[in-house]
Every structure is written in structure tokens, then in C-alpha cells.
């Protein structure tokens, strides 16, 4: 008898693809077959998935952005994706379909609904995205990464936490070296799509730090490709040793080495920060749907694990002050690290696996 099949549907951003990767890794280890259903953008993230994961790139579209022609074509593109997903699931029927959000999840979840296949959603943020709101009342359960999560009344929700990739879990609770008169690492992350504001503000704030602190500082800065030269030049002018790149393959190691992290407040980023346990300055993405990144950042801020700076207050001078506050206070930084660890849900992947296997078993 063939091993049961799990179809994971996820949109093409790190916030959706990383927790989906964690579930894929765990389910394969338990003897499941796993297929990833995504779009072309998500397929690029799947290069880091286990080789055993089958990939299925299905047409998807968004009604947001684009011109009138793109919006008019969206229903046809989604319809074609649903039809392809139905045909695929009839050939090889999944025991369960798990959606992680994003428009590319619509075909797989819709096909599973039509074929009456058990369905589970994982919502990473405190405020669900459009697609998860659409399907929340049409699945068996919504597994929540952030708690509480705002969901439609009557929807069954279970707090499981946000799963992290095996590489992050491997560095869980890595010993923290507080800042001091020694080499210190600053890690700057702009989310899966980068963030121009980070490249505009952080290098200038670093340049304004006291010379003694700058001599000790080593900066790892993730920048968008179009901002690479600009950020690199600013660090060079300031005489600061900085490694600027468009993507870091070894984020878990860089997180573990950091004395301070400056980042967006995406749910996956926060899960990584709390599992490893690092002080952070969070800059919620102001244009995020329903301001969900501000909601995500509330818990770390209230726990004393992070300093939150809204975009409107994220200036070089203000950031310099906050960086000095952390980097000149070893005891306070250590307390922030412990507070971050206190928010972690290190067994989030196991919780989600158990829920998935329960739902798949109930549907047989």
C-alpha cells in the first residue's frame, strides 16, 4: 500500500513557504509522501525543500494590483488552476490538503473542497490574509501561529505556533553572547522581498554610532538587488565592515551569531527570532494587509523581547538611539534574549504534524 499523500499549498513568500517547508520535512520523516502545490514564485523557494517533495506548479493569480486586463484574467487563471488540481487529485488522492495562505493556495484548497478531501489551514499571522479568511469557514480546522488570531466567529482554531525549518530548530536556544567591548554582529533582514527602508535608514544609523562601537561592529545586511550598491557604499563611507547580499542561505547561523537583529515583523521571522532567542528592533511593514505585522510585533514588544519602531518613526537618528540602548546594555540585551526564548513555541512543527495526522485519519 502506498504511503499517504499530503498536499501542501503555499504562496510564494517566505512567510508562507518556510512553515510549509517545516511541515514537509517532518511529514516525510514520518513516512508520508508530500507534494507542494504553488506558483512559479513559490517554486523558487522549494529549491531548499527536501528532494523527496514533489513539486506541482499550478496557475494562480491575484485580484490585487495589476491593470484591468490582469484583473479580468484572474478568474480564468484561477479556474484553470482549480481544474488542473482536481485532475491531479483524482489521479493520486491526498489524505489531507494543508494551505498556508497566499493566492497560489486557492486551486488546491478549492479542488480538495470539491472532492471532499480533508482540509487544514495554517495561519501564521495575528490577522489572517485574504485567502485564509476566504477558506477559514470551509476547512476542518485553522491552526494558528500567532495567538490570539482574529478569525470569523464560529471557526474552530487551535494554537500550534509557527513551525520553523530544521536548520532553525537545530540552532534553538543557541547561547547568546551579550554586547560589549568585543566584536559584535548586527543582522539586518528585510523580509523575503527585501525592504528599501532598511537600506535607506540602517547604514546611516550605523554611521552615526560612536567610533568605538563602530570598530567592534560587523553588519550582515539583506538588501534588495536595486539597493545593493547604495547600502554597500554607505557602509564603506562609514568605515564599517558590512556584508551586504540579496539573500542569505545561512540565516540560522547568522541569527545565532547576532547580538542584535533589525527586521520586519513577519510571522516566520518572529518564529526564528524566538526559537533562537535574539533581541530585535522590529519595523512592521506599514502596507501589510490589515496591518498584520504590527499585530505580530505586539507580543514581543509587551514581553520585552523587542523594540518596535513604526515606519513613520524609523529614522537614522531614532534608530541610532535604540541601537545604542541595546548595544551598551549587556544585561538588558541578555534579558531581551531570554524574553524572546520565553515566547518561542519550539514544538510548533510537532503540534502541526499531530493535528494533520489526526485530521487525515478522521477523513478516512
CSV table of C-alpha atoms in Angstrom, one decimal, residues 8-322:
chain,number,residue,atom,x,y,z
A,8,UNK,CA,0.9,21.4,0.9
A,9,UNK,CA,-0.4,24.6,-0.8
A,10,UNK,CA,1.6,27.7,-0.2
A,11,UNK,CA,2.0,31.2,-1.7
A,12,UNK,CA,5.4,32.4,-2.9
A,13,UNK,CA,6.7,34.4,0.0
A,14,UNK,CA,9.0,33.2,2.8
A,15,UNK,CA,6.2,33.8,5.4
A,16,UNK,CA,4.2,31.0,3.8
A,17,UNK,CA,6.9,28.8,2.3
A,18,UNK,CA,9.1,28.4,5.4
A,19,UNK,CA,6.5,26.9,7.8
A,20,UNK,CA,5.3,24.8,4.8
A,21,UNK,CA,8.8,23.5,4.5
A,22,UNK,CA,9.0,22.6,8.2
A,23,UNK,CA,5.8,20.5,7.8
A,24,UNK,CA,7.1,18.9,4.7
A,25,UNK,CA,10.3,17.9,6.4
A,26,UNK,CA,8.5,16.4,9.4
A,27,UNK,CA,5.9,14.5,7.4
A,28,UNK,CA,8.5,12.9,5.1
A,29,UNK,CA,10.3,11.8,8.2
A,30,UNK,CA,7.1,10.1,9.3
A,31,UNK,CA,6.8,8.2,6.1
A,32,UNK,CA,4.4,10.4,4.2
A,33,UNK,CA,4.6,11.3,0.6
A,34,UNK,CA,4.5,15.1,0.2
A,35,UNK,CA,3.6,17.3,-2.8
A,36,UNK,CA,3.9,21.0,-2.9
A,37,UNK,CA,1.4,23.0,-4.9
A,38,UNK,CA,2.5,26.6,-5.6
A,39,UNK,CA,3.1,29.1,-8.3
A,40,UNK,CA,6.3,29.9,-10.2
A,41,UNK,CA,7.5,32.3,-7.5
A,42,UNK,CA,6.9,29.8,-4.7
A,43,UNK,CA,8.7,27.1,-6.8
A,44,UNK,CA,11.9,29.1,-6.4
A,45,UNK,CA,11.7,28.7,-2.6
A,46,UNK,CA,11.2,25.0,-3.0
A,47,UNK,CA,14.8,24.6,-4.0
A,48,UNK,CA,15.5,24.3,-0.3
A,49,UNK,CA,12.8,21.7,0.3
A,50,UNK,CA,13.8,18.0,0.7
A,51,UNK,CA,14.3,16.3,-2.6
A,52,UNK,CA,11.5,13.9,-1.8
A,53,UNK,CA,8.9,16.7,-2.1
A,54,UNK,CA,7.1,16.5,-5.4
A,55,UNK,CA,6.5,20.0,-7.0
A,56,UNK,CA,3.4,21.0,-8.8
A,57,UNK,CA,3.3,24.5,-10.3
A,58,UNK,CA,-0.3,25.4,-10.8
A,59,UNK,CA,-1.6,28.7,-12.4
A,60,UNK,CA,-2.7,31.2,-9.9
A,61,UNK,CA,-3.5,34.9,-10.0
A,62,UNK,CA,-4.3,37.8,-7.7
A,63,UNK,CA,-7.1,40.3,-7.9
A,64,UNK,CA,-4.9,42.8,-6.1
A,65,UNK,CA,-2.6,45.0,-8.2
A,66,UNK,CA,-2.2,45.0,-12.0
A,67,UNK,CA,-4.4,46.6,-14.5
A,68,UNK,CA,-8.0,45.9,-15.6
A,69,UNK,CA,-6.8,43.3,-18.1
A,70,UNK,CA,-4.9,41.4,-15.4
A,71,UNK,CA,-7.9,41.6,-13.0
A,72,UNK,CA,-10.2,40.3,-15.8
A,73,UNK,CA,-7.9,37.4,-16.5
A,74,UNK,CA,-7.6,36.4,-12.8
A,75,UNK,CA,-10.8,34.3,-12.6
A,76,UNK,CA,-9.8,32.3,-15.7
A,77,UNK,CA,-6.3,31.7,-14.4
A,78,UNK,CA,-7.6,30.6,-11.0
A,79,UNK,CA,-10.2,28.4,-12.7
A,80,UNK,CA,-7.6,26.7,-14.8
A,81,UNK,CA,-5.5,26.1,-11.7
A,82,UNK,CA,-8.5,24.5,-9.9
A,83,UNK,CA,-9.2,22.2,-12.9
A,84,UNK,CA,-5.6,21.1,-13.0
A,85,UNK,CA,-5.6,20.5,-9.2
A,86,UNK,CA,-8.8,18.4,-9.5
A,87,UNK,CA,-7.3,16.2,-12.2
A,88,UNK,CA,-4.2,15.7,-10.2
A,89,UNK,CA,-6.0,14.8,-7.0
A,90,UNK,CA,-8.3,12.3,-8.9
A,91,UNK,CA,-5.1,10.6,-10.2
A,92,UNK,CA,-3.5,10.5,-6.8
A,93,UNK,CA,-5.9,11.3,-4.0
A,94,UNK,CA,-4.4,13.1,-1.0
A,95,UNK,CA,-5.2,12.1,2.6
A,96,UNK,CA,-5.1,15.8,3.5
A,97,UNK,CA,-4.5,19.2,1.9
A,98,UNK,CA,-2.9,21.9,4.1
A,99,UNK,CA,-3.0,25.5,3.0
A,100,UNK,CA,-0.5,28.1,4.3
A,101,UNK,CA,-2.0,31.2,2.6
A,102,UNK,CA,-1.4,33.2,-0.5
A,103,UNK,CA,-3.3,33.2,-3.8
A,104,UNK,CA,-1.5,30.1,-5.1
A,105,UNK,CA,-3.3,28.0,-2.4
A,106,UNK,CA,-6.7,28.7,-3.9
A,107,UNK,CA,-6.6,25.9,-6.6
A,108,UNK,CA,-5.5,23.1,-4.3
A,109,UNK,CA,-8.0,24.1,-1.5
A,110,UNK,CA,-10.8,24.5,-3.9
A,111,UNK,CA,-10.1,21.2,-5.6
A,112,UNK,CA,-10.0,19.5,-2.2
A,113,UNK,CA,-13.3,21.0,-1.3
A,114,UNK,CA,-14.9,19.8,-4.5
A,115,UNK,CA,-13.5,16.3,-3.9
A,116,UNK,CA,-14.4,16.3,-0.2
A,117,UNK,CA,-10.8,15.8,0.9
A,118,UNK,CA,-10.0,16.8,4.5
A,119,UNK,CA,-8.5,20.3,4.6
A,120,UNK,CA,-6.5,22.2,7.2
A,121,UNK,CA,-5.3,25.8,7.2
A,122,UNK,CA,-2.2,27.2,8.9
A,123,UNK,CA,-2.4,31.0,9.5
A,124,UNK,CA,0.9,32.5,10.5
A,125,UNK,CA,-0.2,36.0,11.5
A,126,UNK,CA,-2.5,37.5,14.1
A,127,UNK,CA,-4.7,38.8,11.4
A,128,UNK,CA,-5.4,36.3,8.5
A,129,UNK,CA,-4.7,37.1,4.9
A,130,UNK,CA,-7.5,37.3,2.3
A,131,UNK,CA,-7.2,33.7,1.1
A,132,UNK,CA,-7.2,32.2,4.6
A,133,UNK,CA,-10.2,34.4,5.5
A,134,UNK,CA,-12.0,33.1,2.5
A,135,UNK,CA,-11.4,29.5,3.4
A,136,UNK,CA,-11.5,29.6,7.2
A,137,UNK,CA,-15.1,28.6,7.3
A,138,UNK,CA,-14.6,25.9,4.6
A,139,UNK,CA,-12.0,23.8,6.3
A,140,UNK,CA,-12.0,21.4,9.3
A,141,UNK,CA,-9.6,23.5,11.5
A,142,UNK,CA,-7.4,26.6,11.4
A,143,UNK,CA,-4.1,26.1,13.0
A,144,UNK,CA,-2.8,29.4,14.3
A,145,UNK,CA,0.8,30.5,14.5
A,146,UNK,CA,0.1,33.7,16.5
A,147,UNK,CA,-2.3,33.8,19.4
A,148,UNK,CA,-4.8,35.2,19.6
A,149,UNK,CA,-5.7,35.2,15.9
A,150,UNK,CA,-8.7,37.2,14.6
A,151,UNK,CA,-11.0,34.7,12.8
A,152,UNK,CA,-14.6,34.7,11.7
A,153,UNK,CA,-17.0,33.7,14.6
A,154,UNK,CA,-17.6,30.0,14.9
A,155,UNK,CA,-14.3,28.9,13.2
A,156,UNK,CA,-12.5,26.2,15.1
A,157,UNK,CA,-9.0,27.4,15.8
A,158,UNK,CA,-6.1,25.7,17.6
A,159,UNK,CA,-2.9,27.4,18.6
A,160,UNK,CA,0.1,25.4,17.4
A,161,UNK,CA,2.7,28.2,16.8
A,162,UNK,CA,4.7,28.8,13.7
A,163,UNK,CA,6.8,25.9,12.6
A,164,UNK,CA,10.5,26.7,11.8
A,165,UNK,CA,12.7,24.9,9.3
A,166,UNK,CA,15.0,22.2,10.6
A,167,UNK,CA,18.0,24.5,10.1
A,168,UNK,CA,16.5,27.0,12.6
A,169,UNK,CA,15.4,24.2,15.0
A,170,UNK,CA,19.0,23.0,15.0
A,171,UNK,CA,20.1,26.3,16.5
A,172,UNK,CA,17.3,26.6,19.0
A,173,UNK,CA,18.3,28.4,22.2
A,174,UNK,CA,21.9,28.9,20.9
A,175,UNK,CA,24.0,30.6,23.7
A,176,UNK,CA,23.7,34.3,23.5
A,177,UNK,CA,26.9,36.5,23.9
A,178,UNK,CA,25.8,39.9,25.2
A,179,UNK,CA,27.2,43.0,23.5
A,180,UNK,CA,30.3,44.6,24.9
A,181,UNK,CA,33.8,45.7,24.1
A,182,UNK,CA,34.4,42.9,21.6
A,183,UNK,CA,33.3,42.1,18.0
A,184,UNK,CA,29.5,42.3,17.7
A,185,UNK,CA,27.2,41.2,15.0
A,186,UNK,CA,24.2,43.2,13.7
A,187,UNK,CA,21.9,41.3,11.4
A,188,UNK,CA,19.5,43.3,9.1
A,189,UNK,CA,16.7,41.4,7.5
A,190,UNK,CA,14.1,42.9,5.1
A,191,UNK,CA,11.7,40.0,4.7
A,192,UNK,CA,11.5,37.7,1.8
A,193,UNK,CA,11.1,40.6,-0.6
A,194,UNK,CA,13.7,42.9,0.9
A,195,UNK,CA,12.9,46.3,2.2
A,196,UNK,CA,14.1,49.6,0.8
A,197,UNK,CA,13.6,51.5,4.0
A,198,UNK,CA,16.2,49.2,5.7
A,199,UNK,CA,18.8,50.2,3.2
A,200,UNK,CA,17.9,53.9,3.5
A,201,UNK,CA,18.0,54.0,7.3
A,202,UNK,CA,20.2,51.3,8.8
A,203,UNK,CA,23.5,52.2,7.2
A,204,UNK,CA,23.1,55.9,8.2
A,205,UNK,CA,22.2,55.0,11.7
A,206,UNK,CA,25.2,52.7,12.0
A,207,UNK,CA,27.4,55.5,10.6
A,208,UNK,CA,26.2,57.8,13.4
A,209,UNK,CA,27.2,55.3,16.2
A,210,UNK,CA,30.3,56.2,18.4
A,211,UNK,CA,33.6,55.3,16.7
A,212,UNK,CA,34.5,52.7,19.4
A,213,UNK,CA,31.2,50.9,18.8
A,214,UNK,CA,31.6,51.0,15.0
A,215,UNK,CA,35.1,49.4,15.2
A,216,UNK,CA,33.5,46.4,17.0
A,217,UNK,CA,30.5,46.1,14.7
A,218,UNK,CA,30.1,43.6,11.9
A,219,UNK,CA,27.0,44.0,9.8
A,220,UNK,CA,25.2,41.4,7.8
A,221,UNK,CA,22.5,43.2,5.7
A,222,UNK,CA,20.0,41.7,3.4
A,223,UNK,CA,19.1,44.2,0.7
A,224,UNK,CA,17.1,44.3,-2.5
A,225,UNK,CA,19.2,43.9,-5.6
A,226,UNK,CA,18.4,47.5,-6.6
A,227,UNK,CA,19.6,48.8,-3.2
A,228,UNK,CA,22.8,46.7,-3.0
A,229,UNK,CA,25.2,49.3,-4.3
A,230,UNK,CA,23.6,52.1,-2.3
A,231,UNK,CA,23.8,50.2,1.0
A,232,UNK,CA,27.3,49.0,0.3
A,233,UNK,CA,28.6,52.5,-0.4
A,234,UNK,CA,27.1,53.9,2.8
A,235,UNK,CA,28.8,51.3,4.9
A,236,UNK,CA,32.1,51.8,3.1
A,237,UNK,CA,31.9,55.5,3.7
A,238,UNK,CA,31.3,55.0,7.4
A,239,UNK,CA,34.2,52.6,7.6
A,240,UNK,CA,32.0,49.8,8.9
A,241,UNK,CA,32.7,46.1,8.0
A,242,UNK,CA,29.5,45.0,6.3
A,243,UNK,CA,28.4,42.1,4.2
A,244,UNK,CA,25.5,43.1,2.0
A,245,UNK,CA,23.7,40.5,0.0
A,246,UNK,CA,20.3,39.9,-1.6
A,247,UNK,CA,19.8,36.6,0.2
A,248,UNK,CA,21.5,34.8,3.0
A,249,UNK,CA,21.5,31.0,2.7
A,250,UNK,CA,22.7,30.6,6.2
A,251,UNK,CA,20.2,32.8,8.2
A,252,UNK,CA,20.1,30.4,11.1
A,253,UNK,CA,23.8,30.7,11.7
A,254,UNK,CA,23.8,34.5,11.3
A,255,UNK,CA,20.9,34.8,13.7
A,256,UNK,CA,22.7,32.6,16.3
A,257,UNK,CA,25.8,34.8,15.9
A,258,UNK,CA,24.0,38.2,16.2
A,259,UNK,CA,23.9,40.4,19.3
A,260,UNK,CA,21.0,42.4,17.7
A,261,UNK,CA,18.6,41.9,14.8
A,262,UNK,CA,16.8,44.6,12.9
A,263,UNK,CA,13.9,43.1,10.9
A,264,UNK,CA,10.4,43.3,9.6
A,265,UNK,CA,7.7,41.7,11.8
A,266,UNK,CA,6.7,38.8,9.6
A,267,UNK,CA,5.4,35.8,11.4
A,268,UNK,CA,8.2,33.5,10.2
A,269,UNK,CA,10.9,36.0,11.1
A,270,UNK,CA,9.5,36.3,14.6
A,271,UNK,CA,9.3,32.5,15.0
A,272,UNK,CA,13.0,32.3,14.0
A,273,UNK,CA,13.9,35.1,16.5
A,274,UNK,CA,12.1,33.5,19.4
A,275,UNK,CA,13.3,29.9,18.8
A,276,UNK,CA,16.9,31.0,18.7
A,277,UNK,CA,16.3,33.8,21.2
A,278,UNK,CA,17.7,37.1,20.0
A,279,UNK,CA,17.0,40.8,20.8
A,280,UNK,CA,15.4,42.7,18.0
A,281,UNK,CA,14.3,46.0,16.7
A,282,UNK,CA,11.2,45.4,14.6
A,283,UNK,CA,9.9,47.6,11.9
A,284,UNK,CA,6.4,46.4,10.9
A,285,UNK,CA,5.6,46.7,7.2
A,286,UNK,CA,3.1,49.6,7.1
A,287,UNK,CA,1.4,48.4,3.9
A,288,UNK,CA,0.9,44.8,5.2
A,289,UNK,CA,-2.7,43.7,4.8
A,290,UNK,CA,-4.8,44.7,7.8
A,291,UNK,CA,-1.6,45.9,9.4
A,292,UNK,CA,-0.9,42.3,10.5
A,293,UNK,CA,2.8,42.9,11.1
A,294,UNK,CA,2.0,45.4,13.8
A,295,UNK,CA,-0.2,42.8,15.4
A,296,UNK,CA,2.6,40.2,15.2
A,297,UNK,CA,5.0,42.6,16.9
A,298,UNK,CA,2.8,43.4,19.8
A,299,UNK,CA,3.6,40.2,21.8
A,300,UNK,CA,7.4,40.5,21.5
A,301,UNK,CA,7.2,44.2,22.5
A,302,UNK,CA,5.0,43.6,25.5
A,303,UNK,CA,7.3,40.7,26.6
A,304,UNK,CA,10.4,42.9,26.5
A,305,UNK,CA,11.9,40.8,23.7
A,306,UNK,CA,11.8,43.6,21.0
A,307,UNK,CA,11.7,47.3,20.4
A,308,UNK,CA,9.1,48.2,17.8
A,309,UNK,CA,9.6,51.2,15.5
A,310,UNK,CA,6.7,52.1,13.2
A,311,UNK,CA,7.9,53.1,9.7
A,312,UNK,CA,7.0,56.7,10.4
A,313,UNK,CA,9.4,56.8,13.4
A,314,UNK,CA,12.1,54.7,11.7
A,315,UNK,CA,14.7,57.4,11.1
A,316,UNK,CA,18.5,57.2,11.2
A,317,UNK,CA,18.7,59.3,14.4
A,318,UNK,CA,15.9,57.4,16.2
A,319,UNK,CA,17.4,54.0,15.2
A,320,UNK,CA,20.8,55.0,16.4
A,321,UNK,CA,19.4,55.8,19.8
A,322,UNK,CA,17.6,52.4,20.0
